[in-house]
Amino acid sequence: MDPKRSKNCAIMLKSRFKKKTEMDIYEAILKMDETILTPSDVTAMLEFVPTPEEGVLLDGYTGDKDLLPVTEKFFMTIKNINGLGDRLKCFDFKLNFEEKLSDV
């Protein structure tokens, strides 16, 4: 995994989700839970959708998930959400719809 991308994702996760686990975020994405994820959270996460290459790397990992760095642990948790990138884009649209509508 690209070290710069990993570091930037870790910064985003630590600054936005201090008291939330990977599973909290995973469930919030699946449910499109606006009480957990803010519009800016979703927009920030769009930059950090695991790439297919990162998914392959993570699929090859057989060790203890708890020993992984923050970003890799997060990616390991969310990588199997079907249509993750599209789901986040839809969630982002839903959260920002009123603002975008008022701009028109």
Short mmCIF file of N, CA and C in Angstrom, two decimals:
data_model
loop_
_atom_site.label_atom_id
_atom_site.label_comp_id
_atom_site.label_asym_id
_atom_site.label_seq_id
_atom_site.Cartn_x
_atom_site.Cartn_y
_atom_site.Cartn_z
N MET A 1 0.85 -1.18 0.00
CA MET A 1 0.00 0.00 0.00
C MET A 1 0.89 1.24 0.00
N ASP A 2 0.47 2.24 -0.73
CA ASP A 2 1.22 3.48 -0.81
C ASP A 2 1.31 4.12 0.57
N PRO A 3 2.54 4.36 1.07
CA PRO A 3 2.69 4.91 2.43
C PRO A 3 2.02 6.28 2.62
N LYS A 4 2.10 7.13 1.59
CA LYS A 4 1.49 8.47 1.71
C LYS A 4 -0.04 8.35 1.82
N ARG A 5 -0.62 7.50 0.98
CA ARG A 5 -2.08 7.28 1.02
C ARG A 5 -2.49 6.70 2.37
N SER A 6 -1.71 5.73 2.84
CA SER A 6 -2.00 5.11 4.12
C SER A 6 -1.95 6.14 5.25
N LYS A 7 -0.93 6.99 5.23
CA LYS A 7 -0.78 8.02 6.26
C LYS A 7 -1.93 9.01 6.22
N ASN A 8 -2.29 9.47 5.02
CA ASN A 8 -3.39 10.43 4.88
C ASN A 8 -4.72 9.84 5.34
N CYS A 9 -4.94 8.58 5.02
CA CYS A 9 -6.17 7.92 5.47
C CYS A 9 -6.18 7.79 6.99
N ALA A 10 -5.04 7.43 7.57
CA ALA A 10 -4.95 7.30 9.03
C ALA A 10 -5.25 8.63 9.71
N ILE A 11 -4.74 9.71 9.15
CA ILE A 11 -5.02 11.05 9.70
C ILE A 11 -6.51 11.35 9.62
N MET A 12 -7.12 11.04 8.48
CA MET A 12 -8.56 11.27 8.32
C MET A 12 -9.34 10.46 9.34
N LEU A 13 -9.00 9.19 9.49
CA LEU A 13 -9.73 8.33 10.42
C LEU A 13 -9.58 8.81 11.86
N LYS A 14 -8.35 9.14 12.25
CA LYS A 14 -8.11 9.56 13.64
C LYS A 14 -8.76 10.91 13.95
N SER A 15 -8.82 11.79 12.96
CA SER A 15 -9.40 13.11 13.23
C SER A 15 -10.93 13.09 13.20
N ARG A 16 -11.52 12.21 12.40
CA ARG A 16 -12.98 12.21 12.24
C ARG A 16 -13.69 11.15 13.08
N PHE A 17 -13.02 10.07 13.38
CA PHE A 17 -13.70 8.93 14.01
C PHE A 17 -12.98 8.48 15.27
N LYS A 18 -12.64 9.41 16.14
CA LYS A 18 -11.88 9.10 17.36
C LYS A 18 -12.53 8.03 18.22
N LYS A 19 -13.84 8.10 18.37
CA LYS A 19 -14.53 7.20 19.30
C LYS A 19 -15.31 6.11 18.58
N LYS A 20 -15.04 5.92 17.30
CA LYS A 20 -15.78 4.92 16.54
C LYS A 20 -14.84 3.81 16.08
N THR A 21 -15.35 2.59 16.11
CA THR A 21 -14.57 1.45 15.64
C THR A 21 -14.75 1.29 14.13
N GLU A 22 -13.93 0.43 13.55
CA GLU A 22 -14.09 0.13 12.13
C GLU A 22 -15.48 -0.43 11.86
N MET A 23 -15.98 -1.26 12.78
CA MET A 23 -17.30 -1.86 12.60
C MET A 23 -18.41 -0.80 12.70
N ASP A 24 -18.23 0.20 13.56
CA ASP A 24 -19.21 1.30 13.63
C ASP A 24 -19.31 2.00 12.27
N ILE A 25 -18.15 2.26 11.67
CA ILE A 25 -18.12 2.94 10.38
C ILE A 25 -18.70 2.03 9.29
N TYR A 26 -18.32 0.76 9.33
CA TYR A 26 -18.83 -0.23 8.37
C TYR A 26 -20.35 -0.26 8.39
N GLU A 27 -20.93 -0.37 9.59
CA GLU A 27 -22.39 -0.44 9.72
C GLU A 27 -23.04 0.88 9.30
N ALA A 28 -22.40 2.00 9.61
CA ALA A 28 -22.95 3.31 9.21
C ALA A 28 -22.97 3.46 7.70
N ILE A 29 -21.95 2.93 7.03
CA ILE A 29 -21.92 2.97 5.56
C ILE A 29 -23.05 2.11 5.01
N LEU A 30 -23.19 0.90 5.53
CA LEU A 30 -24.24 -0.01 5.03
C LEU A 30 -25.63 0.57 5.22
N LYS A 31 -25.85 1.21 6.36
CA LYS A 31 -27.18 1.75 6.69
C LYS A 31 -27.37 3.18 6.20
N MET A 32 -26.30 3.77 5.66
CA MET A 32 -26.30 5.19 5.30
C MET A 32 -26.82 6.02 6.48
N ASP A 33 -26.20 5.79 7.61
CA ASP A 33 -26.62 6.37 8.88
C ASP A 33 -26.10 7.80 9.04
N GLU A 34 -27.00 8.75 8.90
CA GLU A 34 -26.66 10.17 9.00
C GLU A 34 -26.36 10.61 10.42
N THR A 35 -26.70 9.79 11.41
CA THR A 35 -26.40 10.15 12.79
C THR A 35 -24.95 9.85 13.14
N ILE A 36 -24.30 9.02 12.34
CA ILE A 36 -22.90 8.67 12.59
C ILE A 36 -21.97 9.35 11.59
N LEU A 37 -22.37 9.36 10.32
CA LEU A 37 -21.52 9.94 9.28
C LEU A 37 -22.09 11.27 8.80
N THR A 38 -21.27 12.30 8.89
CA THR A 38 -21.67 13.63 8.42
C THR A 38 -21.37 13.74 6.93
N PRO A 39 -21.93 14.76 6.27
CA PRO A 39 -21.59 14.95 4.86
C PRO A 39 -20.08 15.07 4.62
N SER A 40 -19.39 15.78 5.48
CA SER A 40 -17.94 15.93 5.28
C SER A 40 -17.19 14.62 5.53
N ASP A 41 -17.70 13.77 6.44
CA ASP A 41 -17.10 12.45 6.66
C ASP A 41 -17.18 11.61 5.39
N VAL A 42 -18.36 11.59 4.79
CA VAL A 42 -18.57 10.78 3.59
C VAL A 42 -17.72 11.30 2.44
N THR A 43 -17.67 12.61 2.28
CA THR A 43 -16.85 13.20 1.23
C THR A 43 -15.38 12.83 1.43
N ALA A 44 -14.92 12.89 2.67
CA ALA A 44 -13.53 12.52 2.97
C ALA A 44 -13.27 11.04 2.69
N MET A 45 -14.23 10.19 3.02
CA MET A 45 -14.04 8.75 2.80
C MET A 45 -14.02 8.39 1.33
N LEU A 46 -14.65 9.18 0.49
CA LEU A 46 -14.63 8.91 -0.95
C LEU A 46 -13.21 8.86 -1.51
N GLU A 47 -12.30 9.59 -0.89
CA GLU A 47 -10.91 9.59 -1.33
C GLU A 47 -10.18 8.32 -0.93
N PHE A 48 -10.76 7.57 -0.01
CA PHE A 48 -10.05 6.42 0.55
C PHE A 48 -10.81 5.11 0.38
N VAL A 49 -11.46 4.95 -0.74
CA VAL A 49 -12.07 3.66 -1.07
C VAL A 49 -10.92 2.75 -1.50
N PRO A 50 -10.81 1.56 -0.91
CA PRO A 50 -9.71 0.66 -1.30
C PRO A 50 -9.74 0.35 -2.80
N THR A 51 -8.57 0.42 -3.42
CA THR A 51 -8.45 0.09 -4.83
C THR A 51 -8.48 -1.43 -5.00
N PRO A 52 -8.74 -1.92 -6.21
CA PRO A 52 -8.69 -3.37 -6.43
C PRO A 52 -7.33 -3.97 -6.04
N GLU A 53 -6.26 -3.24 -6.32
CA GLU A 53 -4.92 -3.72 -5.97
C GLU A 53 -4.75 -3.83 -4.46
N GLU A 54 -5.26 -2.84 -3.74
CA GLU A 54 -5.18 -2.89 -2.28
C GLU A 54 -6.02 -4.04 -1.75
N GLY A 55 -7.17 -4.29 -2.37
CA GLY A 55 -8.00 -5.42 -1.98
C GLY A 55 -7.28 -6.74 -2.12
N VAL A 56 -6.55 -6.90 -3.22
CA VAL A 56 -5.77 -8.14 -3.45
C VAL A 56 -4.69 -8.28 -2.39
N LEU A 57 -4.00 -7.18 -2.08
CA LEU A 57 -2.97 -7.23 -1.04
C LEU A 57 -3.57 -7.63 0.31
N LEU A 58 -4.70 -7.05 0.64
CA LEU A 58 -5.34 -7.36 1.92
C LEU A 58 -5.89 -8.78 1.95
N ASP A 59 -6.39 -9.26 0.81
CA ASP A 59 -6.88 -10.64 0.75
C ASP A 59 -5.77 -11.64 1.03
N GLY A 60 -4.54 -11.26 0.69
CA GLY A 60 -3.40 -12.15 0.92
C GLY A 60 -2.90 -12.15 2.35
N TYR A 61 -3.39 -11.24 3.16
CA TYR A 61 -2.95 -11.15 4.56
C TYR A 61 -3.64 -12.22 5.38
N THR A 62 -2.85 -13.01 6.09
CA THR A 62 -3.42 -14.10 6.90
C THR A 62 -3.15 -13.92 8.39
N GLY A 63 -2.49 -12.84 8.75
CA GLY A 63 -2.15 -12.61 10.15
C GLY A 63 -3.31 -12.04 10.95
N ASP A 64 -2.99 -11.64 12.17
CA ASP A 64 -3.96 -11.05 13.09
C ASP A 64 -4.32 -9.64 12.62
N LYS A 65 -5.59 -9.42 12.34
CA LYS A 65 -6.06 -8.12 11.85
C LYS A 65 -5.76 -7.00 12.83
N ASP A 66 -5.77 -7.31 14.12
CA ASP A 66 -5.52 -6.28 15.13
C ASP A 66 -4.08 -5.77 15.12
N LEU A 67 -3.18 -6.48 14.44
CA LEU A 67 -1.79 -6.05 14.36
C LEU A 67 -1.53 -5.11 13.18
N LEU A 68 -2.52 -4.95 12.34
CA LEU A 68 -2.37 -4.07 11.17
C LEU A 68 -2.40 -2.60 11.58
N PRO A 69 -1.74 -1.74 10.79
CA PRO A 69 -1.86 -0.29 11.02
C PRO A 69 -3.31 0.16 10.82
N VAL A 70 -3.63 1.34 11.29
CA VAL A 70 -5.00 1.87 11.29
C VAL A 70 -5.65 1.78 9.91
N THR A 71 -4.98 2.28 8.88
CA THR A 71 -5.58 2.31 7.54
C THR A 71 -5.84 0.91 7.02
N GLU A 72 -4.87 0.03 7.15
CA GLU A 72 -5.02 -1.32 6.64
C GLU A 72 -6.13 -2.07 7.38
N LYS A 73 -6.24 -1.83 8.67
CA LYS A 73 -7.31 -2.45 9.45
C LYS A 73 -8.68 -1.94 8.98
N PHE A 74 -8.76 -0.63 8.74
CA PHE A 74 -10.00 -0.03 8.24
C PHE A 74 -10.35 -0.59 6.86
N PHE A 75 -9.37 -0.61 5.95
CA PHE A 75 -9.60 -1.15 4.61
C PHE A 75 -10.03 -2.61 4.67
N MET A 76 -9.40 -3.38 5.56
CA MET A 76 -9.75 -4.80 5.70
C MET A 76 -11.22 -4.94 6.10
N THR A 77 -11.71 -4.03 6.91
CA THR A 77 -13.10 -4.08 7.38
C THR A 77 -14.09 -3.67 6.29
N ILE A 78 -13.78 -2.62 5.55
CA ILE A 78 -14.77 -2.09 4.60
C ILE A 78 -14.65 -2.62 3.17
N LYS A 79 -13.56 -3.31 2.85
CA LYS A 79 -13.31 -3.69 1.46
C LYS A 79 -14.36 -4.62 0.87
N ASN A 80 -15.08 -5.34 1.70
CA ASN A 80 -16.07 -6.29 1.18
C ASN A 80 -17.49 -5.72 1.09
N ILE A 81 -17.64 -4.44 1.34
CA ILE A 81 -18.96 -3.82 1.14
C ILE A 81 -19.20 -3.75 -0.36
N ASN A 82 -20.26 -4.40 -0.81
CA ASN A 82 -20.57 -4.41 -2.24
C ASN A 82 -20.79 -2.99 -2.75
N GLY A 83 -20.10 -2.66 -3.84
CA GLY A 83 -20.27 -1.34 -4.46
C GLY A 83 -19.90 -0.20 -3.53
N LEU A 84 -18.85 -0.36 -2.76
CA LEU A 84 -18.48 0.63 -1.74
C LEU A 84 -18.37 2.04 -2.32
N GLY A 85 -17.63 2.20 -3.39
CA GLY A 85 -17.46 3.53 -3.98
C GLY A 85 -18.79 4.13 -4.42
N ASP A 86 -19.60 3.33 -5.10
CA ASP A 86 -20.91 3.81 -5.55
C ASP A 86 -21.83 4.10 -4.37
N ARG A 87 -21.77 3.27 -3.35
CA ARG A 87 -22.59 3.47 -2.15
C ARG A 87 -22.23 4.80 -1.49
N LEU A 88 -20.93 5.07 -1.36
CA LEU A 88 -20.50 6.33 -0.75
C LEU A 88 -20.89 7.53 -1.61
N LYS A 89 -20.81 7.38 -2.94
CA LYS A 89 -21.23 8.47 -3.82
C LYS A 89 -22.72 8.76 -3.67
N CYS A 90 -23.52 7.71 -3.58
CA CYS A 90 -24.97 7.89 -3.38
C CYS A 90 -25.26 8.53 -2.03
N PHE A 91 -24.55 8.06 -1.00
CA PHE A 91 -24.73 8.61 0.34
C PHE A 91 -24.33 10.09 0.34
N ASP A 92 -23.23 10.41 -0.32
CA ASP A 92 -22.78 11.80 -0.42
C ASP A 92 -23.84 12.65 -1.12
N PHE A 93 -24.41 12.13 -2.19
CA PHE A 93 -25.46 12.85 -2.92
C PHE A 93 -26.67 13.07 -2.01
N LYS A 94 -27.06 12.03 -1.29
CA LYS A 94 -28.21 12.12 -0.38
C LYS A 94 -27.97 13.19 0.69
N LEU A 95 -26.79 13.18 1.28
CA LEU A 95 -26.49 14.11 2.36
C LEU A 95 -26.37 15.55 1.88
N ASN A 96 -25.94 15.74 0.65
CA ASN A 96 -25.70 17.09 0.14
C ASN A 96 -26.77 17.57 -0.83
N PHE A 97 -27.85 16.80 -0.99
CA PHE A 97 -28.87 17.12 -1.97
C PHE A 97 -29.50 18.49 -1.73
N GLU A 98 -29.93 18.75 -0.52
CA GLU A 98 -30.61 20.03 -0.22
C GLU A 98 -29.69 21.21 -0.52
N GLU A 99 -28.44 21.10 -0.14
CA GLU A 99 -27.48 22.18 -0.39
C GLU A 99 -27.27 22.39 -1.89
N LYS A 100 -27.14 21.29 -2.62
CA LYS A 100 -26.95 21.39 -4.07
C LYS A 100 -28.20 21.94 -4.75
N LEU A 101 -29.35 21.56 -4.26
CA LEU A 101 -30.61 22.05 -4.82
C LEU A 101 -30.75 23.55 -4.61
N SER A 102 -30.37 24.02 -3.44
CA SER A 102 -30.48 25.46 -3.16
C SER A 102 -29.49 26.28 -3.98
N ASP A 103 -28.41 25.64 -4.45
CA ASP A 103 -27.43 26.33 -5.29
C ASP A 103 -27.94 26.54 -6.71
N VAL A 104 -28.99 25.79 -7.08
CA VAL A 104 -29.50 25.86 -8.46
C VAL A 104 -30.39 27.03 -8.66
#
